[in-house]
Coordinates of C-alpha atoms in Angstrom, one line a residue:
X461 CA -61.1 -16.4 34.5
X462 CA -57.6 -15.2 34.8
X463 CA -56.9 -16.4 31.1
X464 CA -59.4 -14.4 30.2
X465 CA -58.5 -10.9 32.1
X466 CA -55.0 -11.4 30.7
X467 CA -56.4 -11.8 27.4
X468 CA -58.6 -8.6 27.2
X469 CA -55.6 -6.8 28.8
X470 CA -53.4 -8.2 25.5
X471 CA -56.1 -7.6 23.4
X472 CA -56.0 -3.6 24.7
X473 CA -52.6 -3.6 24.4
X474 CA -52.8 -4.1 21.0
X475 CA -55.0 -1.5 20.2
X476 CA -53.2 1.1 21.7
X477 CA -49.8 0.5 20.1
X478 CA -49.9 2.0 16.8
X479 CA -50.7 5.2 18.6
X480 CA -47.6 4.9 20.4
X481 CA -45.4 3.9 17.1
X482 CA -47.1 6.5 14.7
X483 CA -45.0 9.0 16.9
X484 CA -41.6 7.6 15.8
X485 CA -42.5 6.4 12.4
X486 CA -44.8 6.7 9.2
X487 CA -48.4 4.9 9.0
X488 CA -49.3 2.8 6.3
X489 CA -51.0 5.7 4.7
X490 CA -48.5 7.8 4.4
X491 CA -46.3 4.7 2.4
X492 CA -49.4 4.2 0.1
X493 CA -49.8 8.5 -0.1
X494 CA -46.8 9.0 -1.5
X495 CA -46.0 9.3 -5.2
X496 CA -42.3 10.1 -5.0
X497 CA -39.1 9.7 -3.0
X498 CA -38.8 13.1 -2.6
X499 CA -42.7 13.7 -1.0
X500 CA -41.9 10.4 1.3
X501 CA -38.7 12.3 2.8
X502 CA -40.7 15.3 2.7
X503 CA -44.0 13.6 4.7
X504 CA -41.6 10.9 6.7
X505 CA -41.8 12.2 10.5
X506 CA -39.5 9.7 12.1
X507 CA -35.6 10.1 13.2
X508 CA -33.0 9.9 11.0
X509 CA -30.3 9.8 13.6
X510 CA -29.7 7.5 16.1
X511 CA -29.5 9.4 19.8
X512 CA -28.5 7.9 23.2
X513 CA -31.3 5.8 24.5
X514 CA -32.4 4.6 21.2
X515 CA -32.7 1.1 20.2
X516 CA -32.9 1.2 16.8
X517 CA -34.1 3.3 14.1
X518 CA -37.0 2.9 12.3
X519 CA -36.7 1.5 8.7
X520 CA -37.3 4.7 6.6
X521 CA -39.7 4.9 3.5
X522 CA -37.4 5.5 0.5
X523 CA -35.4 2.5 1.8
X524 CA -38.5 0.3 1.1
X525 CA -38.9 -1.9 -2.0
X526 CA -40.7 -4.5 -3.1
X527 CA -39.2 -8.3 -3.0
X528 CA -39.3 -10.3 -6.3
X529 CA -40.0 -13.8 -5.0
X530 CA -37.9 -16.6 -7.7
X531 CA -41.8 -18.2 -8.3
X532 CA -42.3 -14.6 -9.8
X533 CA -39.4 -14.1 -12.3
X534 CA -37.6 -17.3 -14.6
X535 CA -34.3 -15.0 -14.3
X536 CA -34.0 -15.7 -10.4
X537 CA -35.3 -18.8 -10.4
X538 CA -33.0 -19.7 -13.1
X539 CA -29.8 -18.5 -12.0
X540 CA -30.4 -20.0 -8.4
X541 CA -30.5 -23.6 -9.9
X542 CA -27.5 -23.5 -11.7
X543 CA -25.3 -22.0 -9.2
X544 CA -26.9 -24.8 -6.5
X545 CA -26.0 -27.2 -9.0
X546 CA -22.1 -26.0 -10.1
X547 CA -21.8 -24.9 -6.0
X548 CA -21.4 -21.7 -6.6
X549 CA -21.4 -18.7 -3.8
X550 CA -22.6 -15.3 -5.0
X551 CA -22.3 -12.4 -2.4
X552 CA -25.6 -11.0 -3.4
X553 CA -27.5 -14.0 -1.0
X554 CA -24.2 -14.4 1.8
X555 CA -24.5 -10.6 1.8
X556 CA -27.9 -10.5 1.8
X557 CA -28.1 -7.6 -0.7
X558 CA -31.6 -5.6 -1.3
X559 CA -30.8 -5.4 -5.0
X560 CA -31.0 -9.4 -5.3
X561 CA -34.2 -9.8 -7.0
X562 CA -33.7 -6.7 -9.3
X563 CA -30.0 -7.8 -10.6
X564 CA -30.9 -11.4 -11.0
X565 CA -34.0 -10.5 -12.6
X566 CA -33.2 -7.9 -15.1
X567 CA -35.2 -5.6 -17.0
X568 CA -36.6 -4.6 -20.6
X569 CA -33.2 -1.8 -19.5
X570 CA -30.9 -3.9 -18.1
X571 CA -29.4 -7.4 -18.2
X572 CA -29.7 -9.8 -15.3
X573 CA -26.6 -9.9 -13.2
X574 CA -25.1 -12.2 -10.8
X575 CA -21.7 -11.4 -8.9
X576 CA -20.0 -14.6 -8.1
X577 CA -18.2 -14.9 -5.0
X578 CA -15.0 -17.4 -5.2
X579 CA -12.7 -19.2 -3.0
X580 CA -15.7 -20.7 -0.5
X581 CA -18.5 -18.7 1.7
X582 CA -16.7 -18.4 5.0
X583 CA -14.4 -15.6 5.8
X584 CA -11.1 -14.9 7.6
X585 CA -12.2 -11.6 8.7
X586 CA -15.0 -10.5 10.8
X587 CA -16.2 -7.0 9.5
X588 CA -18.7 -5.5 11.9
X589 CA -21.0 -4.7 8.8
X590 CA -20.8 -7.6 7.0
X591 CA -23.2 -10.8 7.1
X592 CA -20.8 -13.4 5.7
X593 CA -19.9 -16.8 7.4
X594 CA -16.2 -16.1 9.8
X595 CA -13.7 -18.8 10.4
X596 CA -10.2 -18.9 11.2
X597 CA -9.6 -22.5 8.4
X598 CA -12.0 -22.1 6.2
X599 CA -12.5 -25.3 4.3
X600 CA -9.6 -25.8 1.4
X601 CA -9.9 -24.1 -2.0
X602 CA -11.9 -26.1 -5.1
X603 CA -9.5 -26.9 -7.5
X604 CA -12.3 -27.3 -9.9
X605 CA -14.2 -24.4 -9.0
X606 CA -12.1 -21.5 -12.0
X607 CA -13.2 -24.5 -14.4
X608 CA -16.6 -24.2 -13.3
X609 CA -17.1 -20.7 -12.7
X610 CA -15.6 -20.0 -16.3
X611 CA -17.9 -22.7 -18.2
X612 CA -21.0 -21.2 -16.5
X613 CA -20.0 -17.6 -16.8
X614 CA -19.8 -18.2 -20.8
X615 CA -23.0 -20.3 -21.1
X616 CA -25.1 -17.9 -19.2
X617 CA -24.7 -15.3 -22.4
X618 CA -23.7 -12.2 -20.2
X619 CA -21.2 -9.7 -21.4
X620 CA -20.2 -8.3 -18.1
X621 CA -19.4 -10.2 -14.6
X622 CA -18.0 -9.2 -11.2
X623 CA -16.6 -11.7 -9.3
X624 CA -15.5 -11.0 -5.5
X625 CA -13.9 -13.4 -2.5
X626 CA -14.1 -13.5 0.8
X627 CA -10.5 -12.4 2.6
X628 CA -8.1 -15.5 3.0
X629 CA -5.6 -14.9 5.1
X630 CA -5.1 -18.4 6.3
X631 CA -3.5 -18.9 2.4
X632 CA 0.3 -17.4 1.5
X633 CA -0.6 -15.4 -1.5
X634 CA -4.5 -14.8 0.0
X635 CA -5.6 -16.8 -2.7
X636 CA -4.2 -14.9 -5.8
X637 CA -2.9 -17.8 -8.0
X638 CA -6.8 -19.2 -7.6
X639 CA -8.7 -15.6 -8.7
X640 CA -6.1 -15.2 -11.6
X641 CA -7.1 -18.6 -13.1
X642 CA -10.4 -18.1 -13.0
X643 CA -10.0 -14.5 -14.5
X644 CA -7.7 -16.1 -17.5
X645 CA -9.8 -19.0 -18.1
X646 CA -12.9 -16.5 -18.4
X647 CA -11.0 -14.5 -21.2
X648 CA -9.7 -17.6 -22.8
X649 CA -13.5 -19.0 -22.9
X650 CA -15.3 -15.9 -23.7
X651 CA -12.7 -13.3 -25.1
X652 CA -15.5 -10.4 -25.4
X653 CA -16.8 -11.1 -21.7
X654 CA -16.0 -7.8 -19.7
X655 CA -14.6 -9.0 -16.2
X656 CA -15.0 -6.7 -12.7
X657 CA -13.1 -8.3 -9.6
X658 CA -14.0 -7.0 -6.0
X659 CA -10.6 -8.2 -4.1
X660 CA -9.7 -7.9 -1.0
X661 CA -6.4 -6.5 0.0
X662 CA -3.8 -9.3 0.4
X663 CA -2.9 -8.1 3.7
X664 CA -0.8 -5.1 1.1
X665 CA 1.1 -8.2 -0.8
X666 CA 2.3 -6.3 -4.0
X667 CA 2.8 -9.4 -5.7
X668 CA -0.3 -11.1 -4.9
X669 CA -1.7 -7.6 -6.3
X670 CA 0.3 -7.5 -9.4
X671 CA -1.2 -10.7 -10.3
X672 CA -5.0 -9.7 -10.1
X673 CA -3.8 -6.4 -12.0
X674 CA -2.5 -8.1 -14.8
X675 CA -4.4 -11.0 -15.1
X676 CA -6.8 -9.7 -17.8
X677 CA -9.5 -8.2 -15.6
X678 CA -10.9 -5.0 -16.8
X679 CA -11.7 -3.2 -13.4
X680 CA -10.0 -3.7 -10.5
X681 CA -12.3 -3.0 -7.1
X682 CA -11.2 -2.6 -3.3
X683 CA -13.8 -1.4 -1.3
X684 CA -12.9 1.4 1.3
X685 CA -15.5 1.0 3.2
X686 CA -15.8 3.9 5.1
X687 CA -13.8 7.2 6.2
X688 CA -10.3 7.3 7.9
X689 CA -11.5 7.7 11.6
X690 CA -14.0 4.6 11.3
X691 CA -12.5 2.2 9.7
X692 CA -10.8 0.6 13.4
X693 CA -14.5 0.4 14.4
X694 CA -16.1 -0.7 11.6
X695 CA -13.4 -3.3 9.4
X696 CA -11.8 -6.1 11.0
X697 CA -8.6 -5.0 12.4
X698 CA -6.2 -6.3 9.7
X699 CA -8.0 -4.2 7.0
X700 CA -6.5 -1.0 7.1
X701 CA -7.7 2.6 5.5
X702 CA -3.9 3.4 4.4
X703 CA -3.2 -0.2 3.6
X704 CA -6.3 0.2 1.3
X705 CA -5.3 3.2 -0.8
X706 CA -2.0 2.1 -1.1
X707 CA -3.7 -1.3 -2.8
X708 CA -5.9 1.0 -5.3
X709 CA -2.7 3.4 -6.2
X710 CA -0.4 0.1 -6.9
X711 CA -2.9 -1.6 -8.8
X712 CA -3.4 1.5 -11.3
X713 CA 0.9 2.0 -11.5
X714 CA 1.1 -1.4 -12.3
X715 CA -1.6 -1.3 -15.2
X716 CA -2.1 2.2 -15.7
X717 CA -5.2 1.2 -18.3
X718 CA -6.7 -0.7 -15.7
X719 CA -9.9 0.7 -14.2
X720 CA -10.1 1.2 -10.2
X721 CA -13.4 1.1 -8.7
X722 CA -14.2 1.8 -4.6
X723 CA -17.3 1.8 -2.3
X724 CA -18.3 3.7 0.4
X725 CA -21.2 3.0 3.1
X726 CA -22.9 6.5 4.4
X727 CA -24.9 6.4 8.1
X728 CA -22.1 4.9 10.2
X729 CA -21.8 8.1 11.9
X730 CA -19.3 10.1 9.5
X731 CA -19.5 13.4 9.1
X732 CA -19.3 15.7 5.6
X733 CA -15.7 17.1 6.2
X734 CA -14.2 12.8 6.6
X735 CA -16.5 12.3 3.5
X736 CA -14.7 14.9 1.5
X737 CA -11.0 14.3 3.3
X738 CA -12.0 10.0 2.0
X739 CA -13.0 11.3 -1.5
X740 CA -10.1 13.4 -1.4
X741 CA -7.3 10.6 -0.8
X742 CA -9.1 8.3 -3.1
X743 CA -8.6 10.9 -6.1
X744 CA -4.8 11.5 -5.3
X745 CA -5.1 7.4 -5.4
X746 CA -5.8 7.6 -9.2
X747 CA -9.4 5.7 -8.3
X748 CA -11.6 6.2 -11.5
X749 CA -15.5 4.8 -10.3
X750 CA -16.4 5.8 -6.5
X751 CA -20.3 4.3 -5.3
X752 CA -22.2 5.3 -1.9
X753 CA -24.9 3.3 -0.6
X754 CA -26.7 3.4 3.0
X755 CA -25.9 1.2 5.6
X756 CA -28.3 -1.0 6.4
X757 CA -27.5 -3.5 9.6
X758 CA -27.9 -7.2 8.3
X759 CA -28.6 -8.5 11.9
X760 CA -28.6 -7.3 15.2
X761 CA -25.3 -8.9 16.1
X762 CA -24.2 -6.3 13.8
X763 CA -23.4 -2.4 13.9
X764 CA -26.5 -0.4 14.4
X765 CA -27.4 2.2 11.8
X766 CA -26.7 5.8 12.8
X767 CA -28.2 8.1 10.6
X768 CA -30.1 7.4 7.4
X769 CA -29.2 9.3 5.0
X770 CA -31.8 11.1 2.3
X771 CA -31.8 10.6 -1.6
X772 CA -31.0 14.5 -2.0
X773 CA -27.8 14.1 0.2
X774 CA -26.9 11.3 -1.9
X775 CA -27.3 13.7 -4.9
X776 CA -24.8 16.1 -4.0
X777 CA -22.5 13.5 -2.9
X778 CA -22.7 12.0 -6.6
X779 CA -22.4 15.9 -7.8
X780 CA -19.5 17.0 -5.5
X781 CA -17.5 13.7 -6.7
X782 CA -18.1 14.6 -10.1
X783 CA -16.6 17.4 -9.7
X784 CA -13.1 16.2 -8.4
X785 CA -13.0 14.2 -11.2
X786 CA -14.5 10.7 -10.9
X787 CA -14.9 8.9 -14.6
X788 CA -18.2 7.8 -13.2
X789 CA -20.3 7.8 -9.5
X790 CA -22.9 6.0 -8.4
X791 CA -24.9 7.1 -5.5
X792 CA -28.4 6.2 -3.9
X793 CA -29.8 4.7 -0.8
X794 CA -29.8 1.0 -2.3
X795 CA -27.1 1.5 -4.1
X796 CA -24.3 -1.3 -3.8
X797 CA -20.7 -1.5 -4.8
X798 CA -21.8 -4.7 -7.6
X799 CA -25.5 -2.6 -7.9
X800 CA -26.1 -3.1 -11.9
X801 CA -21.6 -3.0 -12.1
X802 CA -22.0 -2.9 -16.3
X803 CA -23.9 0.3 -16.5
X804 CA -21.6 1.5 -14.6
X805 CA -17.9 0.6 -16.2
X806 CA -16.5 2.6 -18.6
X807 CA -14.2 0.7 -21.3
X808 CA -10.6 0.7 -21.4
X809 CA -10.2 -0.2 -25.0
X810 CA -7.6 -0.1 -28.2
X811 CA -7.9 2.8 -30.4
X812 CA -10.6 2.3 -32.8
X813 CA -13.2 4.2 -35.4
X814 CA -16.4 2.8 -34.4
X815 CA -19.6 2.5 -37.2
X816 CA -22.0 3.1 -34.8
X817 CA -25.0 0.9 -37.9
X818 CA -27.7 0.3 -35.8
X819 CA -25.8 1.1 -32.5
X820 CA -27.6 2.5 -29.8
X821 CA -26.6 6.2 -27.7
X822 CA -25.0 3.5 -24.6
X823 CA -22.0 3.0 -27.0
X824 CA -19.0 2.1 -24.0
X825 CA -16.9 5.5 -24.0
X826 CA -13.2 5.0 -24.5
X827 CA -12.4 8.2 -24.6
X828 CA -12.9 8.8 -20.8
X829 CA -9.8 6.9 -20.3
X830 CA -7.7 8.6 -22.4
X831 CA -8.4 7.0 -25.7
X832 CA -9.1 8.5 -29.2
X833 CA -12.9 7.3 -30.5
X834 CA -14.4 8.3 -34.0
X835 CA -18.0 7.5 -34.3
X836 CA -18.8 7.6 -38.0
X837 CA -22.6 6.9 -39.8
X838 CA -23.9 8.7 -36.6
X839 CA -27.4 9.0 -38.6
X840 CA -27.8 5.3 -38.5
X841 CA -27.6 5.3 -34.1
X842 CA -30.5 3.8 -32.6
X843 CA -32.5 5.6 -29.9
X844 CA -34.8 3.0 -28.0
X845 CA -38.5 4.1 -27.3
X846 CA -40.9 5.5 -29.3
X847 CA -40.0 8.4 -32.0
X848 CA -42.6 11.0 -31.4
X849 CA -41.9 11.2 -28.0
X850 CA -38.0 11.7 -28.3
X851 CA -39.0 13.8 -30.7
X852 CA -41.3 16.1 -28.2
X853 CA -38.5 15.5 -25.5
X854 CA -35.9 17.1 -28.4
X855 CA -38.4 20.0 -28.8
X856 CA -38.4 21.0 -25.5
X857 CA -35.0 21.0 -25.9
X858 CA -34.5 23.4 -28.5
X859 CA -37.1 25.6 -27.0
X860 CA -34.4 26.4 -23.7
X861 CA -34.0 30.2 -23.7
X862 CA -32.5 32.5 -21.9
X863 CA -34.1 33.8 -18.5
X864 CA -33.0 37.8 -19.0
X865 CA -33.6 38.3 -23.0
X866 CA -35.9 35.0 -24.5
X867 CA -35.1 36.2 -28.2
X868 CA -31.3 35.1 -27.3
X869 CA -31.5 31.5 -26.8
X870 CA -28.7 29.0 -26.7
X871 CA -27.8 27.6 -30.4
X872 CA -28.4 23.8 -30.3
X873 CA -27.0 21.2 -33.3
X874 CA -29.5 19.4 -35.5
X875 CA -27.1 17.1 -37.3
X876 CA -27.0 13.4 -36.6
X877 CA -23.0 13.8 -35.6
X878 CA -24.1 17.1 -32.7
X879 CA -26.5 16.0 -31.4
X880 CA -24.4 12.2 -30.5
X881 CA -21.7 14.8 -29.2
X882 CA -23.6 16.9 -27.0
X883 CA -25.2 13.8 -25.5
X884 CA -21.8 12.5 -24.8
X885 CA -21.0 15.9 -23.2
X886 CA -23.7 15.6 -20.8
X887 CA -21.9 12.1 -19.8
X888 CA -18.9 13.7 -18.9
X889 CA -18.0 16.3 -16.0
X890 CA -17.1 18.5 -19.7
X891 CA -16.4 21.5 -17.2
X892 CA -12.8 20.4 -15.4
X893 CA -9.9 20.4 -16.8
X894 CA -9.8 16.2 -17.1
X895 CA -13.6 15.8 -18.5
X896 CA -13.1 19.0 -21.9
X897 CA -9.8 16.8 -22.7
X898 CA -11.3 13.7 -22.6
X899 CA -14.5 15.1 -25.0
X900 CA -11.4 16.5 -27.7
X901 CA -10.6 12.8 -28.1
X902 CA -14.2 12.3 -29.6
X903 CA -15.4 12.8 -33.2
X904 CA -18.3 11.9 -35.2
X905 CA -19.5 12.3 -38.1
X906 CA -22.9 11.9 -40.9
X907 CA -21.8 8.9 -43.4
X908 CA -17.7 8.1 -43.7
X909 CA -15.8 10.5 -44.5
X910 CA -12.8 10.0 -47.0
X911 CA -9.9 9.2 -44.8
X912 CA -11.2 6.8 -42.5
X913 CA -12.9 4.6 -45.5
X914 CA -9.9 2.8 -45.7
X915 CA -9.4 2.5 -41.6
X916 CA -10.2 -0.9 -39.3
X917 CA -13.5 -0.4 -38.3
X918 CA -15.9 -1.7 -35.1
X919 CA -19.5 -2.7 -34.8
X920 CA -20.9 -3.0 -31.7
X921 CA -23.3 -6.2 -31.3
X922 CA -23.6 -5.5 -27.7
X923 CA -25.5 -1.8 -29.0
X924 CA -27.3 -3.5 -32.0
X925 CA -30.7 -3.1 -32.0
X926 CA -31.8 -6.5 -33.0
X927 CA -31.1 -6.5 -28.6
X928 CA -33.9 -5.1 -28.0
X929 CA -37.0 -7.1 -26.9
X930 CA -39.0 -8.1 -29.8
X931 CA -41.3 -5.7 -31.3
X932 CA -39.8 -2.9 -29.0
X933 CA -40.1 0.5 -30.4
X934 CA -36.8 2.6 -31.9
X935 CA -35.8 5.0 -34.0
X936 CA -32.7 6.4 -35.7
X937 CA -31.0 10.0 -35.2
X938 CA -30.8 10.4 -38.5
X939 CA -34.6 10.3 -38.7
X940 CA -35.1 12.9 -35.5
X941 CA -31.9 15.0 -37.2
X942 CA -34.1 15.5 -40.4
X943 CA -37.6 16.1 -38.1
X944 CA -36.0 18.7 -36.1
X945 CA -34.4 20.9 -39.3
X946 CA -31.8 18.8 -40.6
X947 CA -31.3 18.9 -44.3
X948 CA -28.4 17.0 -45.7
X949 CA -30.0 13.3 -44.9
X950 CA -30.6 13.1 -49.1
X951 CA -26.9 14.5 -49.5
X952 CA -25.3 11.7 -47.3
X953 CA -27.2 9.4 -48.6
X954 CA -26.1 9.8 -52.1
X955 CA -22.5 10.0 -50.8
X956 CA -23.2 6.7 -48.8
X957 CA -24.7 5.2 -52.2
X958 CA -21.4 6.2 -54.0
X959 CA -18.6 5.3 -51.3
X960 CA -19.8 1.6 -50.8
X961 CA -19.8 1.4 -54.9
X962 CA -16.0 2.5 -54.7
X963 CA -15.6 0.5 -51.4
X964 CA -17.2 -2.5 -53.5
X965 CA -14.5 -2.0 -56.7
X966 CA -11.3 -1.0 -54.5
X967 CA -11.6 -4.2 -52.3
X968 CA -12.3 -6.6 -56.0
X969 CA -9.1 -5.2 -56.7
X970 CA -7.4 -5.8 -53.4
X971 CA -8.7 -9.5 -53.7
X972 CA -7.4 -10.1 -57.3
X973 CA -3.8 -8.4 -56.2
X974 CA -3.8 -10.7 -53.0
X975 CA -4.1 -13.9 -55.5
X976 CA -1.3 -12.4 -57.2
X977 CA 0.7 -12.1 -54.4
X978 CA 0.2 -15.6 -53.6
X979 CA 0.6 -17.0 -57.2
X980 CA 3.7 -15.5 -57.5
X981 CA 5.1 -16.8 -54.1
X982 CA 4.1 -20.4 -55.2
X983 CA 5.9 -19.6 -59.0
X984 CA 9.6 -18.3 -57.0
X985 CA 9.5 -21.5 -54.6
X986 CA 11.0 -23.6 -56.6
X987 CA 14.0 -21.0 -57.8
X988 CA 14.7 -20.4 -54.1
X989 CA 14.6 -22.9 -52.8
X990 CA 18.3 -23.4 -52.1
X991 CA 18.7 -20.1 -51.2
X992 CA 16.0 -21.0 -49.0
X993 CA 17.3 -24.1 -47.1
X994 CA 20.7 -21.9 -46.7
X995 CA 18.6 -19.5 -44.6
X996 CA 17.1 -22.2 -42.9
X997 CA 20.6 -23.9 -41.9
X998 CA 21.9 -20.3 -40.6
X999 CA 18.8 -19.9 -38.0
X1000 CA 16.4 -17.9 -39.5
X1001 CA 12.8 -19.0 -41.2

């Protein structure tokens, strides 16, 4: 009988609770209501910051996403077989990162991504925000595990990677000597792989530094974590806010073409001016790429969120960076400092023209870095999706007028060459003083012009279209050029037709001049030969 009183009582219990949770929170209804981020912040009813007497806050709707399982994608499944098999670590599951079924399983967009993590699973450190494994001796380093990382890195066909470490303090150089192997043996497998290393911060070594920064890596990232006045509470003790800056701002003197890349976590409890005074000290660091993402606690042994912070406030965070100068921000609730890292880096390459043949408008931007790029055959580019709506999308475009007198509208290119420009521009923060110099280092141009026929030139597989999915739709800018008013497409053409002829009949003549060369090098061997070994005797080849 008693069972059965103390069952009714549970059963009325449970009735009654969602009207007691509906006050703090959204109902199911208002998660299946709501057609955008912005209407769930607008309609979401519950707190955003934590006050005194709270336990917790309530997981928000823009923070919710749906899991892919590895039964439902080959791409997760995949990559979670052969890293059990070479025992590999990646951060993305000892981290526990929301992202970890999106990266892994890529997109029609994007590529799948994995970001290793090296020298074991278990950490020296003990980061109040962080979910991975603490020890004081951690188990020794693999010796076999750069060999490994490297020969699975270049089978798995990706053309960027970020590999990260957990701190080891309990080594003399913090494990150095073992990251800059596997970086070297990366580029010596796969010379065209682009490499991203999250480090940690050697406990401020400068040689242990130097060696990460010139080991052939092509960005070099040390998460800040969070503002100045936080970092005591939040980091472990030994990872100072000073001691990090001082890491970014060696790493760029000692390669200056090096790319430096930081993180910060928003809803610890900072406010807007330590936000600003942080992005502040990390642009007189030299730091190029800056990302925010929310905090989200892992566990409940762990720091308990404070605010959560909306998509629009992450908006003006990504515009207010922008404008101090960042080459490129990345800012969102889910976003994470390894979050998709290859969309995000910007190139620091040679000086090259590039024939942008069947390229697509994602061509890696040198320029931004302060290196000269000339884009020529712009007409041939390669704009994914379907051509009558870029074309409508274009249209709308040119139909922008002005709010006080319509009749005076802004003029906007039609040429192949423009129109690559302008969307380049719209890349770039063109209105400081660091973004308009970097856009004078760009040219392009319809066909080759004379003086660069004879000039080294660069195709781009990673851009081709041939890496699109099969049968996805494209179309060139030469083709939406011409639709939107362009008129010379039959004159460059006819100048294309005649340059490759006298391309064709100036390199038959380079050939038959080489042979010469050679010919005449084998008929003199004999006649100098003593004049040869003379040479040889003295030193000199």
């Amino acid at each position: 009988m008693l069972t059965r009183v103390w069952s009714r009582g549970f059963a009325d219990a449970i009735k009654k609770k969602p009207q007691v949770v509906l006050k703090d929170g959204p109902s199911l209804q208002d998660f299946v209501s709501s057609a955008s981020v912005a209407e769930a912040v607008e309609k979401y009813e519950g707190k955003l910051k934590l006050e005194k007497g709270d336990r917790r806050l309530r997981l928000p709707p823009w923070l919710k996403k749906e899991k892919i399982l590895p039964s439902e994608n080959e791409n997760v499944s995949r990559l979670k077989k052969q890293l059990k098999h070479l025992k590999l670590a990646t951060v993305c599951q000892e981290a526990r990162c929301p992202n970890l079924g999106e990266c892994w399983g890529g997109s029609e967009d994007s590529i799948a991504t994995a970001t290793i993590m090296l020298m074991g699973d278990t950490c020296t450190r003990g980061c109040k925000f962080c979910s991975v494994k603490t020890a004081r001796t951690p188990s020794p380093l693999d010796p076999l595990e750069p060999e490994n990382t490297s020969t699975a890195v270049a089978s798995w066909g990706v053309e960027y990677i970020v590999l990260t470490s957990v701190d080891r303090d309990d080594l003399p150089d913090g494990g150095a000597d073992h990251l800059r192997k596997t970086v070297q043996l990366m580029k010596l497998k796969k010379p065209e792989l682009l490499i991203e290393c999250l480090l940690p911060d050697f406990a401020g070594d400068k040689i242990s530094i130097e060696k990460l920064a010139t080991s052939g890596l092509d960005v070099y990232a040390h998460n800040i974590e969070t503002v100045e006045r936080l970092t005591p509470w939040v980091r472990d003790p030994r990872a100072q806010y000073r001691q990090s800056l001082d890491v970014l701002r060696y790493a760029k003197e000692v390669s200056p073409r090096l790319i430096t890349k930081t993180s910060i976590m928003l809803g610890l409890g900072e406010s807007d001016d330590e936000i600003k005074a942080c992005l502040a000290d990390l642009r007189s660091s030299n730091v190029d790429v800056v990302t925010f993402g929310q905090y989200m606690q892992p566990t409940k042994r762990h720091l308990l969120v404070k605010e959560w912070v909306t998509p629009e406030k992450f908006d003006e965070w990504a515009e207010y960076s922008k404008k101090l100068g960042f080459l490129y921000v990345a800012s969102g609730p889910l976003v994470r400092s390894s979050y998709k890292a290859g969309e995000f880096y910007l190139k620091n390459g040679k000086r090259w023209v590039c024939r942008t043949e069947q390229s697509s408008l994602t061509e890696r931007t040198t320029f931004l870095v302060g290196e000269k790029v000339v884009i020529v055959r712009a007409e041939e580019i390669t704009i994914s999706g379907n051509f009558h709506r870029s074309k409508l999308k274009y249209m709308s475009f040119l139909r922008k007028r002005c709010n006080i007198n319509p009749a005076r509208g802004a003029f906007h290119y039609r040429a192949p060459g423009k129109i690559f420009w302008r969307t380049v521009r719209g890349m770039l923060p063109h209105k400081t003083i660091r973004g308009n110099e970097a856009l004078k280092n760009l040219r392009a141009y319809e066909g080759v012009p004379a003086k660069y026929q004879k000039t080294k030139t660069l195709n781009a597989p990673s851009a081709s279209r041939f890496r699109l999915q099969p049968r996805r739709k494209f179309c060139l800018v030469g083709r939406l050029s011409h639709e939107v008013g362009w008129q010379y497409q039959d004159v460059v053409a006819k100048l294309e037709a005649k340059r490759k002829v006298k391309g064709a009949a100036y390199y038959e003549q380079k050939k038959k001049l080489d042979k010469l060369a050679v010919q005449a090098k084998v008929n003199a061997a004999p006649k100098i030969a003593k004049y040869q070994k003379i040479i040889e005797s003295l030193g000199y080849n």
